[in-house]
Short mmCIF file of C-alpha atoms in Angstrom, two decimals:
data_model
loop_
_atom_site.label_atom_id
_atom_site.label_comp_id
_atom_site.label_asym_id
_atom_site.label_seq_id
_atom_site.Cartn_x
_atom_site.Cartn_y
_atom_site.Cartn_z
CA MET A 1030 214.01 -47.11 41.53
CA SER A 1031 216.18 -50.08 39.93
CA ASP A 1032 213.43 -52.31 40.70
CA ALA A 1033 211.04 -50.52 38.64
CA GLN A 1034 212.97 -51.76 35.44
CA GLU A 1035 211.88 -55.40 36.06
CA PRO A 1036 208.46 -55.97 34.56
CA LEU A 1037 206.11 -57.02 37.25
CA ILE A 1038 203.41 -58.81 35.19
CA ALA A 1039 203.21 -61.37 37.84
CA SER A 1040 202.80 -60.49 41.46
CA PRO A 1041 203.12 -63.59 43.62
CA GLU A 1042 203.09 -61.57 46.83
CA ARG A 1043 199.69 -60.18 46.13
CA ALA A 1044 198.33 -63.62 45.12
CA GLU A 1045 199.77 -65.11 48.24
CA THR A 1046 197.47 -63.13 50.46
CA GLU A 1047 194.43 -64.39 48.84
CA PRO A 1048 192.58 -67.51 50.07
CA GLY A 1049 192.86 -70.43 47.67
CA ASN A 1050 195.89 -68.97 45.96
CA GLN A 1051 198.70 -70.79 47.74
CA SER A 1052 199.60 -72.63 44.62
CA PHE A 1053 200.58 -69.24 43.12
CA ALA A 1054 202.64 -68.28 46.07
CA ASP A 1055 204.38 -71.66 46.10
CA ASP A 1056 205.34 -71.28 42.55
CA GLY A 1057 206.52 -67.66 43.00
CA ASP A 1058 210.04 -68.25 41.59
CA HIS A 1059 208.56 -69.65 38.32
CA HIS A 1060 206.31 -66.66 37.94
CA SER A 1061 209.34 -64.45 38.40
CA ALA A 1062 210.94 -66.27 35.55
CA LEU A 1063 207.93 -66.02 33.38
CA GLY A 1064 207.76 -62.27 33.91
CA LYS A 1065 211.30 -61.89 32.95
CA GLN A 1066 210.75 -64.02 29.91
CA ALA A 1067 207.73 -61.81 28.87
CA GLY A 1068 209.67 -58.55 29.55
CA ASN A 1069 212.57 -59.68 27.40
CA SER A 1070 210.53 -61.02 24.45
CA SER A 1071 209.23 -58.87 21.76
CA ALA A 1072 205.54 -57.82 21.74
CA GLY A 1073 203.46 -60.17 19.82
CA LEU A 1074 202.07 -59.27 16.37
CA PHE A 1075 198.58 -59.34 17.88
CA ILE A 1076 199.32 -56.40 20.27
CA TRP A 1077 201.18 -54.39 17.73
CA LEU A 1078 198.22 -54.64 15.38
CA LEU A 1079 196.03 -53.29 18.28
CA ALA A 1080 198.44 -50.53 18.82
CA PHE A 1081 198.36 -49.77 15.04
CA SER A 1082 194.59 -49.79 14.78
CA ALA A 1083 194.11 -47.63 17.88
CA GLY A 1084 197.09 -45.37 16.78
CA ILE A 1085 195.32 -44.13 13.73
CA SER A 1086 193.24 -41.88 16.06
CA GLY A 1087 196.62 -40.28 16.78
CA LEU A 1088 197.03 -39.86 13.06
CA LEU A 1089 193.60 -38.17 12.85
CA PHE A 1090 194.45 -35.93 15.77
CA GLY A 1091 197.71 -34.77 14.32
CA TYR A 1092 196.23 -34.24 10.99
CA ASP A 1093 193.22 -32.34 12.07
CA THR A 1094 195.11 -30.10 14.24
CA GLY A 1095 197.93 -29.43 11.62
CA VAL A 1096 195.89 -29.09 8.46
CA ILE A 1097 193.88 -25.97 9.76
CA SER A 1098 196.90 -23.73 9.28
CA ALA A 1099 196.98 -24.21 5.42
CA THR A 1100 193.29 -24.34 5.39
CA LEU A 1101 192.93 -20.82 6.79
CA VAL A 1102 195.06 -19.26 4.17
CA SER A 1103 193.39 -21.19 1.37
CA ILE A 1104 189.79 -20.61 2.03
CA GLY A 1105 189.64 -16.97 0.53
CA THR A 1106 186.09 -15.84 0.18
CA SER A 1107 184.67 -19.52 -0.12
CA LEU A 1108 182.78 -18.93 3.36
CA SER A 1109 180.15 -16.38 3.48
CA LYS A 1110 181.36 -14.79 0.28
CA LYS A 1111 183.92 -12.64 2.22
CA PRO A 1112 187.58 -12.94 3.38
CA LEU A 1113 188.01 -14.47 6.90
CA SER A 1114 188.53 -11.81 9.63
CA SER A 1115 190.93 -12.44 12.33
CA LEU A 1116 188.12 -13.30 14.72
CA ASP A 1117 186.84 -15.79 12.17
CA LYS A 1118 190.10 -17.55 12.12
CA SER A 1119 190.39 -17.63 15.95
CA ILE A 1120 187.00 -19.09 16.31
CA ILE A 1121 187.53 -21.83 13.77
CA THR A 1122 190.80 -22.64 15.30
CA SER A 1123 190.04 -22.62 18.89
CA CYS A 1124 186.58 -24.22 18.88
CA THR A 1125 188.41 -27.71 18.41
CA SER A 1126 190.38 -27.31 21.53
CA LEU A 1127 187.24 -26.00 23.38
CA PHE A 1128 185.11 -28.96 22.38
CA ALA A 1129 187.92 -31.42 23.20
CA LEU A 1130 188.02 -29.82 26.62
CA LEU A 1131 184.21 -30.33 27.10
CA VAL A 1132 184.01 -33.79 25.89
CA SER A 1133 187.01 -35.67 27.38
CA PRO A 1134 185.60 -35.82 30.97
CA PHE A 1135 182.32 -36.89 29.67
CA ALA A 1136 184.06 -39.53 27.47
CA SER A 1137 185.69 -40.97 30.59
CA VAL A 1138 182.24 -41.73 32.16
CA VAL A 1139 181.02 -43.31 28.95
CA ALA A 1140 184.24 -45.34 28.65
CA ASP A 1141 183.48 -46.97 32.05
CA ALA A 1142 179.88 -47.63 31.11
CA TRP A 1143 180.18 -48.75 27.57
CA GLY A 1144 183.89 -49.81 27.26
CA ARG A 1145 186.94 -48.36 25.92
CA LYS A 1146 186.59 -49.77 22.23
CA ARG A 1147 183.12 -48.54 21.81
CA VAL A 1148 184.24 -44.88 22.74
CA ILE A 1149 186.94 -45.03 20.01
CA LEU A 1150 184.42 -46.34 17.45
CA VAL A 1151 182.11 -43.35 18.26
CA ALA A 1152 185.11 -41.02 18.04
CA ASP A 1153 185.69 -42.39 14.49
CA ALA A 1154 182.09 -41.68 13.45
CA LEU A 1155 182.53 -38.03 14.76
CA PHE A 1156 185.74 -37.61 12.74
CA ILE A 1157 184.04 -38.82 9.59
CA SER A 1158 181.09 -36.47 10.28
CA GLY A 1159 183.22 -33.53 11.18
CA ALA A 1160 185.32 -34.01 8.00
CA VAL A 1161 182.41 -34.12 5.67
CA VAL A 1162 180.69 -31.12 7.38
CA GLN A 1163 184.03 -29.06 6.97
CA ALA A 1164 184.40 -30.10 3.27
CA LEU A 1165 180.86 -29.11 2.55
CA SER A 1166 180.76 -25.95 4.66
CA TRP A 1167 179.24 -22.68 2.96
CA SER A 1168 179.64 -20.34 5.85
CA VAL A 1169 181.74 -19.66 8.85
CA ALA A 1170 179.17 -21.11 11.16
CA SER A 1171 179.04 -24.40 9.41
CA MET A 1172 182.86 -24.46 9.39
CA VAL A 1173 182.81 -23.94 13.14
CA ALA A 1174 180.25 -26.83 13.50
CA GLY A 1175 182.48 -29.18 11.53
CA ARG A 1176 185.61 -28.15 13.57
CA SER A 1177 183.73 -28.51 16.75
CA ILE A 1178 182.46 -32.13 15.90
CA VAL A 1179 186.25 -32.80 15.20
CA GLY A 1180 187.02 -31.42 18.49
CA ALA A 1181 184.61 -33.75 20.21
CA ALA A 1182 186.25 -36.84 18.47
CA VAL A 1183 189.73 -35.42 19.27
CA GLY A 1184 188.67 -35.09 22.99
CA ALA A 1185 187.37 -38.45 23.16
CA ALA A 1186 190.13 -40.25 21.25
CA SER A 1187 193.00 -38.50 22.95
CA PHE A 1188 191.82 -39.76 26.32
CA VAL A 1189 190.58 -43.24 25.53
CA VAL A 1190 193.28 -44.42 22.95
CA PRO A 1191 196.15 -44.34 25.33
CA LEU A 1192 194.01 -45.93 28.09
CA TYR A 1193 192.93 -48.67 25.60
CA ILE A 1194 196.42 -49.55 24.70
CA ALA A 1195 197.86 -49.34 28.23
CA GLU A 1196 195.16 -51.70 29.53
CA LEU A 1197 196.00 -54.28 26.75
CA ALA A 1198 199.81 -53.96 26.62
CA PRO A 1199 202.27 -56.21 28.57
CA ALA A 1200 204.12 -54.18 31.19
CA ALA A 1201 207.44 -54.35 29.59
CA HIS A 1202 206.18 -52.89 26.39
CA ARG A 1203 203.36 -50.62 27.56
CA GLY A 1204 205.44 -47.33 27.31
CA ARG A 1205 206.56 -48.10 23.73
CA LEU A 1206 202.99 -48.99 22.62
CA VAL A 1207 201.42 -45.85 24.17
CA THR A 1208 204.12 -43.82 22.51
CA THR A 1209 203.13 -45.31 19.24
CA THR A 1210 200.03 -43.25 19.41
CA VAL A 1211 202.14 -40.01 19.89
CA VAL A 1212 204.36 -41.14 16.78
CA PHE A 1213 201.08 -41.30 14.72
CA ILE A 1214 200.20 -37.82 16.06
CA THR A 1215 203.44 -36.35 14.86
CA LEU A 1216 203.09 -38.31 11.53
CA GLY A 1217 199.63 -36.75 11.14
CA GLN A 1218 201.10 -33.25 11.61
CA VAL A 1219 203.83 -33.96 9.00
CA VAL A 1220 201.33 -35.31 6.50
CA ALA A 1221 199.10 -32.26 7.06
CA TYR A 1222 201.93 -29.79 6.32
CA ILE A 1223 202.81 -31.75 3.18
CA VAL A 1224 199.13 -32.09 1.98
CA GLY A 1225 198.62 -28.31 2.70
CA TRP A 1226 201.81 -27.44 0.75
CA LEU A 1227 200.86 -29.60 -2.18
CA PHE A 1228 197.17 -28.40 -2.42
CA GLY A 1229 198.27 -24.94 -1.87
CA GLU A 1230 200.77 -25.01 -4.69
CA TYR A 1231 199.18 -27.37 -7.30
CA GLY A 1232 195.45 -27.36 -6.35
CA THR A 1233 192.57 -25.24 -7.34
CA LYS A 1234 192.19 -22.42 -4.91
CA GLU A 1235 188.41 -22.63 -4.70
CA THR A 1236 188.25 -26.38 -3.77
CA SER A 1237 191.82 -27.36 -2.44
CA TRP A 1238 191.07 -26.48 1.06
CA ARG A 1239 187.97 -28.73 0.88
CA TRP A 1240 190.10 -31.67 -0.10
CA MET A 1241 192.51 -30.90 2.73
CA VAL A 1242 189.89 -31.18 5.42
CA GLY A 1243 187.72 -33.89 3.78
CA LEU A 1244 190.69 -36.27 3.46
CA GLY A 1245 190.61 -36.59 7.27
CA ALA A 1246 187.56 -38.99 6.83
CA LEU A 1247 189.74 -41.76 5.17
CA PRO A 1248 191.92 -42.76 8.18
CA ALA A 1249 188.71 -42.69 10.40
CA ALA A 1250 186.92 -45.00 8.08
CA LEU A 1251 189.79 -47.48 7.92
CA GLN A 1252 190.13 -47.48 11.76
CA LEU A 1253 186.33 -47.96 12.12
CA CYS A 1254 186.62 -51.10 10.00
CA VAL A 1255 189.75 -52.50 11.66
CA LEU A 1256 188.77 -51.83 15.31
CA PHE A 1257 185.33 -53.28 14.86
CA TRP A 1258 186.97 -56.85 14.97
CA MET A 1259 189.36 -55.94 17.74
CA PRO A 1260 188.64 -56.85 21.52
CA GLU A 1261 187.75 -54.98 24.62
CA THR A 1262 190.43 -54.57 27.25
CA PRO A 1263 190.68 -57.41 29.81
CA ARG A 1264 190.53 -55.00 32.71
CA TRP A 1265 187.18 -53.44 31.72
CA LEU A 1266 185.90 -56.95 30.97
CA VAL A 1267 186.73 -58.22 34.50
CA LYS A 1268 185.15 -55.07 35.90
CA VAL A 1269 181.84 -55.80 34.33
CA GLY A 1270 181.95 -59.49 35.23
CA ARG A 1271 183.17 -61.02 32.10
CA SER A 1272 186.43 -62.87 33.22
CA ALA A 1273 186.10 -65.66 30.51
CA ALA A 1274 186.15 -63.07 27.75
CA ALA A 1275 189.13 -61.25 29.48
CA ARG A 1276 190.96 -64.54 29.68
CA GLN A 1277 190.56 -64.91 25.98
CA VAL A 1278 192.04 -61.50 25.23
CA ILE A 1279 194.90 -62.03 27.62
CA GLU A 1280 195.76 -65.38 25.76
CA ASN A 1281 195.69 -63.53 22.43
CA VAL A 1282 198.31 -61.12 23.89
CA TYR A 1283 200.71 -63.65 25.46
CA GLY A 1284 200.07 -66.61 23.21
CA HIS A 1285 198.66 -70.08 23.93
CA ASP A 1286 201.79 -71.93 24.82
CA ASP A 1287 202.14 -73.72 28.21
CA GLY A 1288 204.59 -71.10 29.62
CA PRO A 1289 202.43 -67.98 28.59
CA SER A 1290 199.35 -70.01 29.90
CA ARG A 1291 200.64 -69.80 33.44
CA LEU A 1292 201.36 -66.16 32.91
CA VAL A 1293 197.96 -65.56 31.53
CA ASP A 1294 196.50 -67.23 34.86
CA ASN A 1295 198.61 -64.97 36.94
CA THR A 1296 197.67 -61.73 35.01
CA LEU A 1297 193.95 -62.58 35.13
CA LYS A 1298 194.24 -63.37 38.75
CA ASN A 1299 195.94 -60.00 39.60
CA ILE A 1300 193.31 -58.02 37.70
CA GLU A 1301 190.46 -59.92 39.53
CA ILE A 1302 192.28 -59.24 42.92
CA GLU A 1303 192.49 -55.50 42.19
CA VAL A 1304 188.89 -55.40 41.09
CA ARG A 1305 187.73 -57.18 44.31
CA GLU A 1306 189.89 -55.13 46.55
CA GLU A 1307 188.60 -51.87 45.04
CA GLU A 1308 184.93 -53.02 45.49
CA GLN A 1309 185.57 -54.01 48.97
CA ALA A 1310 187.34 -50.76 49.83
CA VAL A 1311 184.38 -48.85 48.45
CA GLY A 1312 182.09 -50.75 50.51
CA LEU A 1313 184.11 -50.23 53.75
CA ARG A 1314 184.69 -46.66 53.49
CA ALA A 1315 182.05 -44.19 54.82
CA ASN A 1316 180.56 -42.36 51.93
CA PRO A 1317 178.79 -39.10 52.83
CA ARG A 1318 179.01 -37.81 49.28
CA PHE A 1319 175.61 -36.15 49.04
CA GLY A 1320 174.93 -37.34 45.46
CA VAL A 1321 178.54 -37.27 44.22
CA PRO A 1322 179.09 -40.26 41.84
CA ASP A 1323 181.10 -43.10 43.30
CA SER A 1324 184.01 -42.88 41.05
CA LEU A 1325 184.34 -39.08 41.62
CA TYR A 1326 184.20 -39.48 45.40
CA GLU A 1327 186.80 -42.30 45.23
CA LEU A 1328 189.08 -40.03 43.19
CA LEU A 1329 188.91 -37.08 45.50
CA SER A 1330 188.65 -38.99 48.78
CA VAL A 1331 191.36 -41.54 48.60
CA ARG A 1332 194.97 -40.22 49.10
CA ARG A 1333 196.76 -42.19 46.38
CA ASN A 1334 194.06 -41.24 43.83
CA ARG A 1335 194.17 -37.59 44.73
CA ARG A 1336 198.05 -37.85 44.31
CA ALA A 1337 197.64 -39.61 40.84
CA LEU A 1338 195.21 -37.00 39.80
CA ALA A 1339 197.59 -34.24 40.72
CA ILE A 1340 200.50 -35.80 38.91
CA ALA A 1341 198.67 -36.49 35.73
CA CYS A 1342 197.16 -32.98 35.75
CA LEU A 1343 200.58 -31.45 36.27
CA LEU A 1344 202.25 -33.53 33.27
CA GLN A 1345 199.13 -32.75 31.06
CA GLY A 1346 199.12 -29.02 31.94
CA LEU A 1347 202.97 -28.72 31.61
CA GLN A 1348 202.83 -30.35 28.02
CA GLN A 1349 200.64 -27.40 26.93
CA LEU A 1350 201.85 -24.61 29.10
CA CYS A 1351 205.52 -25.12 27.88
CA GLY A 1352 204.31 -23.32 24.81
CA PHE A 1353 204.67 -26.16 22.14
CA ASN A 1354 201.42 -25.94 20.38
CA SER A 1355 201.52 -22.18 20.03
CA LEU A 1356 204.79 -22.94 17.98
CA MET A 1357 202.83 -25.45 15.89
CA TYR A 1358 199.81 -23.04 15.37
CA PHE A 1359 201.92 -20.09 14.48
CA SER A 1360 205.22 -21.39 13.27
CA ALA A 1361 204.65 -20.11 9.65
CA THR A 1362 203.84 -16.76 11.10
CA ILE A 1363 207.20 -16.72 13.06
CA PHE A 1364 209.22 -17.85 9.87
CA THR A 1365 207.48 -15.29 7.72
CA MET A 1366 208.65 -12.65 10.12
CA LEU A 1367 212.09 -14.05 9.96
CA GLY A 1368 212.30 -13.77 6.32
CA PHE A 1369 212.36 -17.39 5.16
CA PRO A 1370 211.12 -17.51 1.45
CA ILE A 1371 208.81 -20.58 1.92
CA PRO A 1372 207.62 -20.40 5.62
CA THR A 1373 205.31 -23.56 5.13
CA LEU A 1374 208.22 -25.74 4.22
CA THR A 1375 210.26 -24.34 7.06
CA SER A 1376 207.44 -25.09 9.42
CA LEU A 1377 207.68 -28.70 7.96
CA VAL A 1378 211.09 -28.91 9.62
CA VAL A 1379 209.66 -28.39 12.95
CA ALA A 1380 207.00 -31.23 12.19
CA VAL A 1381 209.73 -33.46 10.98
CA THR A 1382 212.00 -32.82 13.99
CA ASN A 1383 209.00 -33.49 16.28
CA PHE A 1384 208.30 -36.93 14.39
CA ALA A 1385 211.95 -38.11 14.32
CA PHE A 1386 212.64 -37.60 18.06
CA THR A 1387 209.18 -39.10 18.93
CA LEU A 1388 210.68 -42.18 17.29
CA VAL A 1389 213.67 -41.97 19.67
CA ALA A 1390 211.26 -41.87 22.57
CA LEU A 1391 209.61 -44.97 21.19
CA VAL A 1392 212.84 -46.83 21.50
CA TYR A 1393 214.04 -45.53 24.88
CA VAL A 1394 210.90 -44.73 27.01
CA ASP A 1395 210.79 -48.23 28.57
CA ARG A 1396 214.57 -48.62 28.84
CA VAL A 1397 215.25 -45.29 30.36
CA GLY A 1398 212.03 -44.94 32.28
CA ARG A 1399 209.36 -42.28 32.19
CA ARG A 1400 210.70 -40.06 35.14
CA ARG A 1401 214.31 -40.21 33.93
CA ILE A 1402 213.56 -39.36 30.43
CA LEU A 1403 211.72 -36.24 31.60
CA LEU A 1404 214.50 -35.08 33.84
CA TRP A 1405 216.93 -35.56 30.87
CA SER A 1406 214.84 -33.84 28.25
CA ILE A 1407 213.12 -30.82 29.84
CA PRO A 1408 216.62 -29.01 30.36
CA LEU A 1409 216.97 -29.31 26.56
CA MET A 1410 213.72 -27.47 26.26
CA VAL A 1411 214.78 -24.73 28.61
CA VAL A 1412 218.01 -24.25 26.65
CA GLY A 1413 216.18 -24.16 23.36
CA LEU A 1414 213.60 -21.57 24.64
CA LEU A 1415 216.32 -19.30 26.13
CA LEU A 1416 218.34 -19.46 22.90
CA ALA A 1417 215.20 -18.49 20.84
CA GLY A 1418 214.63 -15.56 23.16
CA TYR A 1419 218.25 -14.57 22.71
CA GLY A 1420 217.70 -14.71 18.91
CA PHE A 1421 214.71 -12.70 19.11
CA SER A 1422 216.53 -9.99 20.96
CA PHE A 1423 218.34 -9.01 17.72
CA ILE A 1424 214.94 -8.58 15.85
CA GLU A 1425 213.03 -5.30 16.23
CA LEU A 1426 209.27 -5.76 15.70
CA SER A 1427 207.62 -3.34 13.29
CA SER A 1428 204.33 -2.93 11.49
CA SER A 1429 206.35 -2.68 8.31
CA SER A 1430 206.63 -5.74 6.05
CA GLU A 1431 210.04 -4.66 5.15
CA THR A 1432 211.64 -5.04 8.58
CA PRO A 1433 215.21 -6.40 7.97
CA VAL A 1434 216.17 -9.54 9.93
CA ALA A 1435 219.84 -10.52 10.57
CA HIS A 1436 220.59 -13.87 9.03
CA GLY A 1437 222.39 -15.03 12.06
CA ALA A 1438 219.42 -14.22 14.37
CA ALA A 1439 217.08 -16.13 12.06
CA VAL A 1440 219.34 -19.16 11.96
CA THR A 1441 219.75 -19.10 15.78
CA ILE A 1442 215.98 -19.07 16.25
CA LEU A 1443 215.41 -22.03 13.84
CA VAL A 1444 218.13 -24.15 15.41
CA SER A 1445 216.91 -23.51 18.96
CA ILE A 1446 213.40 -24.07 18.18
CA MET A 1447 214.45 -27.46 16.58
CA LEU A 1448 216.44 -28.21 19.85
CA TYR A 1449 213.39 -27.31 21.99
CA VAL A 1450 211.05 -29.54 19.74
CA ALA A 1451 213.60 -32.44 20.14
CA GLY A 1452 213.53 -32.26 23.87
CA TYR A 1453 209.65 -31.91 23.75
CA ALA A 1454 209.17 -34.98 21.65
CA ILE A 1455 211.62 -37.06 23.67
CA GLY A 1456 209.83 -36.40 26.90
CA LEU A 1457 206.91 -34.09 27.48
CA GLY A 1458 205.29 -34.96 24.07
CA ASN A 1459 204.89 -38.80 25.20
CA VAL A 1460 205.09 -39.36 29.01
CA PRO A 1461 201.84 -37.44 29.98
CA TRP A 1462 199.78 -39.75 27.88
CA MET A 1463 200.80 -42.67 29.98
CA GLN A 1464 198.78 -41.26 32.74
CA SER A 1465 196.59 -44.30 33.15
CA GLU A 1466 199.45 -46.13 34.83
CA LEU A 1467 199.02 -44.04 37.93
CA PHE A 1468 195.38 -44.54 38.66
CA ALA A 1469 193.66 -47.47 40.41
CA LEU A 1470 191.19 -49.44 38.18
CA ASN A 1471 187.99 -48.03 39.57
CA VAL A 1472 189.08 -44.38 38.94
CA ARG A 1473 191.40 -44.90 35.94
CA SER A 1474 188.84 -43.77 33.34
CA LEU A 1475 187.49 -40.68 35.22
CA GLY A 1476 191.09 -39.80 36.40
CA SER A 1477 192.48 -40.02 32.96
CA GLY A 1478 189.61 -38.06 31.38
CA ILE A 1479 190.03 -35.03 33.88
CA ALA A 1480 193.84 -35.07 33.21
CA THR A 1481 193.01 -35.00 29.55
CA ALA A 1482 190.71 -32.09 29.96
CA THR A 1483 193.41 -30.35 31.67
CA ASN A 1484 195.68 -30.76 28.67
CA TRP A 1485 192.83 -29.22 26.39
CA GLY A 1486 192.08 -26.34 28.70
CA ALA A 1487 195.88 -25.32 28.82
CA ASN A 1488 195.96 -25.93 25.01
CA PHE A 1489 193.04 -23.45 24.66
CA VAL A 1490 194.65 -20.91 26.96
CA ILE A 1491 198.05 -21.01 24.92
CA GLY A 1492 196.40 -20.80 21.62
CA LEU A 1493 194.38 -17.77 22.74
CA THR A 1494 197.20 -15.77 24.65
CA PHE A 1495 200.37 -16.63 22.53
CA LEU A 1496 200.11 -13.60 20.09
CA LEU A 1497 198.85 -11.30 22.90
CA LEU A 1498 202.01 -12.27 24.92
CA MET A 1499 204.20 -11.61 21.90
CA ASP A 1500 202.89 -8.12 21.63
CA ALA A 1501 202.79 -7.33 25.31
CA LEU A 1502 206.07 -8.90 26.38
CA THR A 1503 208.02 -9.12 23.03
CA PRO A 1504 208.90 -12.63 21.70
CA THR A 1505 212.15 -12.50 23.69
CA TRP A 1506 210.30 -12.45 27.10
CA THR A 1507 207.48 -14.71 25.89
CA PHE A 1508 209.96 -17.59 25.22
CA VAL A 1509 211.71 -16.81 28.60
CA LEU A 1510 208.37 -17.01 30.32
CA TYR A 1511 207.86 -20.49 28.61
CA ALA A 1512 211.44 -21.46 29.89
CA GLY A 1513 210.44 -20.58 33.26
CA ILE A 1514 207.41 -22.58 33.25
CA CYS A 1515 209.45 -25.61 32.10
CA ALA A 1516 211.98 -25.11 34.79
CA ALA A 1517 209.20 -24.94 37.51
CA GLY A 1518 207.65 -28.06 36.02
CA TYR A 1519 211.05 -29.88 36.28
CA GLY A 1520 211.20 -29.15 39.96
CA LEU A 1521 207.71 -30.55 40.52
CA ILE A 1522 208.53 -33.69 38.45
CA TRP A 1523 211.75 -34.23 40.38
CA GLY A 1524 209.82 -33.95 43.73
CA PHE A 1525 206.63 -35.93 43.15
CA TYR A 1526 206.69 -38.16 40.00
CA PRO A 1527 207.58 -41.68 40.66
CA GLU A 1528 208.93 -44.15 38.04
CA THR A 1529 206.35 -46.50 36.72
CA ALA A 1530 208.40 -48.25 33.78
CA GLY A 1531 208.15 -51.92 33.78
CA LEU A 1532 205.41 -52.17 36.51
CA SER A 1533 202.04 -53.79 35.90
CA LEU A 1534 199.05 -51.40 36.09
CA GLU A 1535 198.09 -52.96 39.42
CA ASP A 1536 201.59 -52.38 40.84
CA ALA A 1537 202.00 -49.08 39.48
CA ALA A 1538 198.72 -47.75 41.04
CA THR A 1539 200.03 -48.68 44.46
CA LEU A 1540 203.11 -46.49 44.37
CA LEU A 1541 201.44 -43.43 45.64
CA GLU A 1542 200.40 -44.85 48.85
CA ASP A 1543 203.39 -44.30 50.83
CA ASP A 1544 204.45 -41.06 52.20
CA ASN A 1545 207.39 -40.62 49.71
CA TRP A 1546 205.08 -40.48 46.65
CA GLY A 1547 206.61 -43.69 45.44
CA LEU A 1548 209.92 -42.17 45.13
CA ARG A 1549 213.25 -43.95 46.20
#
């Protein structure tokens, strides 16, 4: 789809069909020029500040999911006056994913009713509360409560922050700005590993873990203060009848000069047209829904919405079922088995690789396109997983801590894991969070929420089954299984996922109406 690379912020063809909009149609060439001008210019300082302030949620997400690894080995007998059992550790770790799974669909409904910005503010309050509860925990139950509060915050923020950025960003820069959130996630994981290592090596054993989890409150407090002064998204404002406020936000994004002013008019007009068309479509369709909410009925009954939901859930499920988070959760365990002297620092190599190649994605995701970058990066993941499985074939698992490990096999596994993580960071680590591009406005929030819940459900399953699969199938066949899942996902992406790079949200949402699923 070569046409997809042109930013379609302005859409004269749509405006031409509306009564009273002939001036837009007559001036179509000028709008096209404006669209190219916006696509070739750099995003303004205002939109980058918005992305930065919202991206702090990604930092919190990355930090809170990464710091638990060091926390569990530092707690000792601080909780309930006894060492943590394997069950205690499993519950403390998995309750975050579980509550993220439960909250993300509910957050989508709240985001439609209250607005995207308010949900992020609530998530910040939950982050702060969860961090404080964890830092003051005296029992396993209170620690689980704190982790569960953080899970609720992560579930809300992981859904609504990409949506918030996508609805504010110009089409030509939307991919990079959404990827900024993922950059913050990977940066948060790097920071968590460094903080865990520093407190573990130089802190007091009785209190160091409390500082680790308590520090998660600081970025949340900063974001709460910054985001309080930031605007709501123009698409939500138009949806609730506040077009004047929406215009002001769009002007802040594009500027107040004469050229951008025409672009502001056209952007606002397209949003208003989409909202009006969706409202009319809902009114015309028969709706024997028997108490089913309007947005859910629209999501499941309209073909393009069902297709958008299927693709978004596919990408979000594949992001977790490929096994990446099992590596993040248990990398220190793997590197201990491989005989590395400081497994925490070796794990830091994985986090840094993830961060570095997420920066690569930040540069190229809009230039290359979402579909193409997935089709290029997933084969790297498959090769990395197969090489890791090959390396593990030289290692014989034993209950003895003195099991010798071949140096060549250990190096092969480390390099293959880095290759796998690089491929993941370039593609699957980022593209699924651009899910809001696929949905029409009236179901965008709910559809994104359900897809995010799919992510957390798969995350919960992977975290629960990884060690069991390692025991039952051996590490070699566990990694081969993940490679097979990646290969199957590649086939589905090739057959059903259209390119959305450079399209406005209004135009991207119409791709799935044709019989070819928007593919060319």
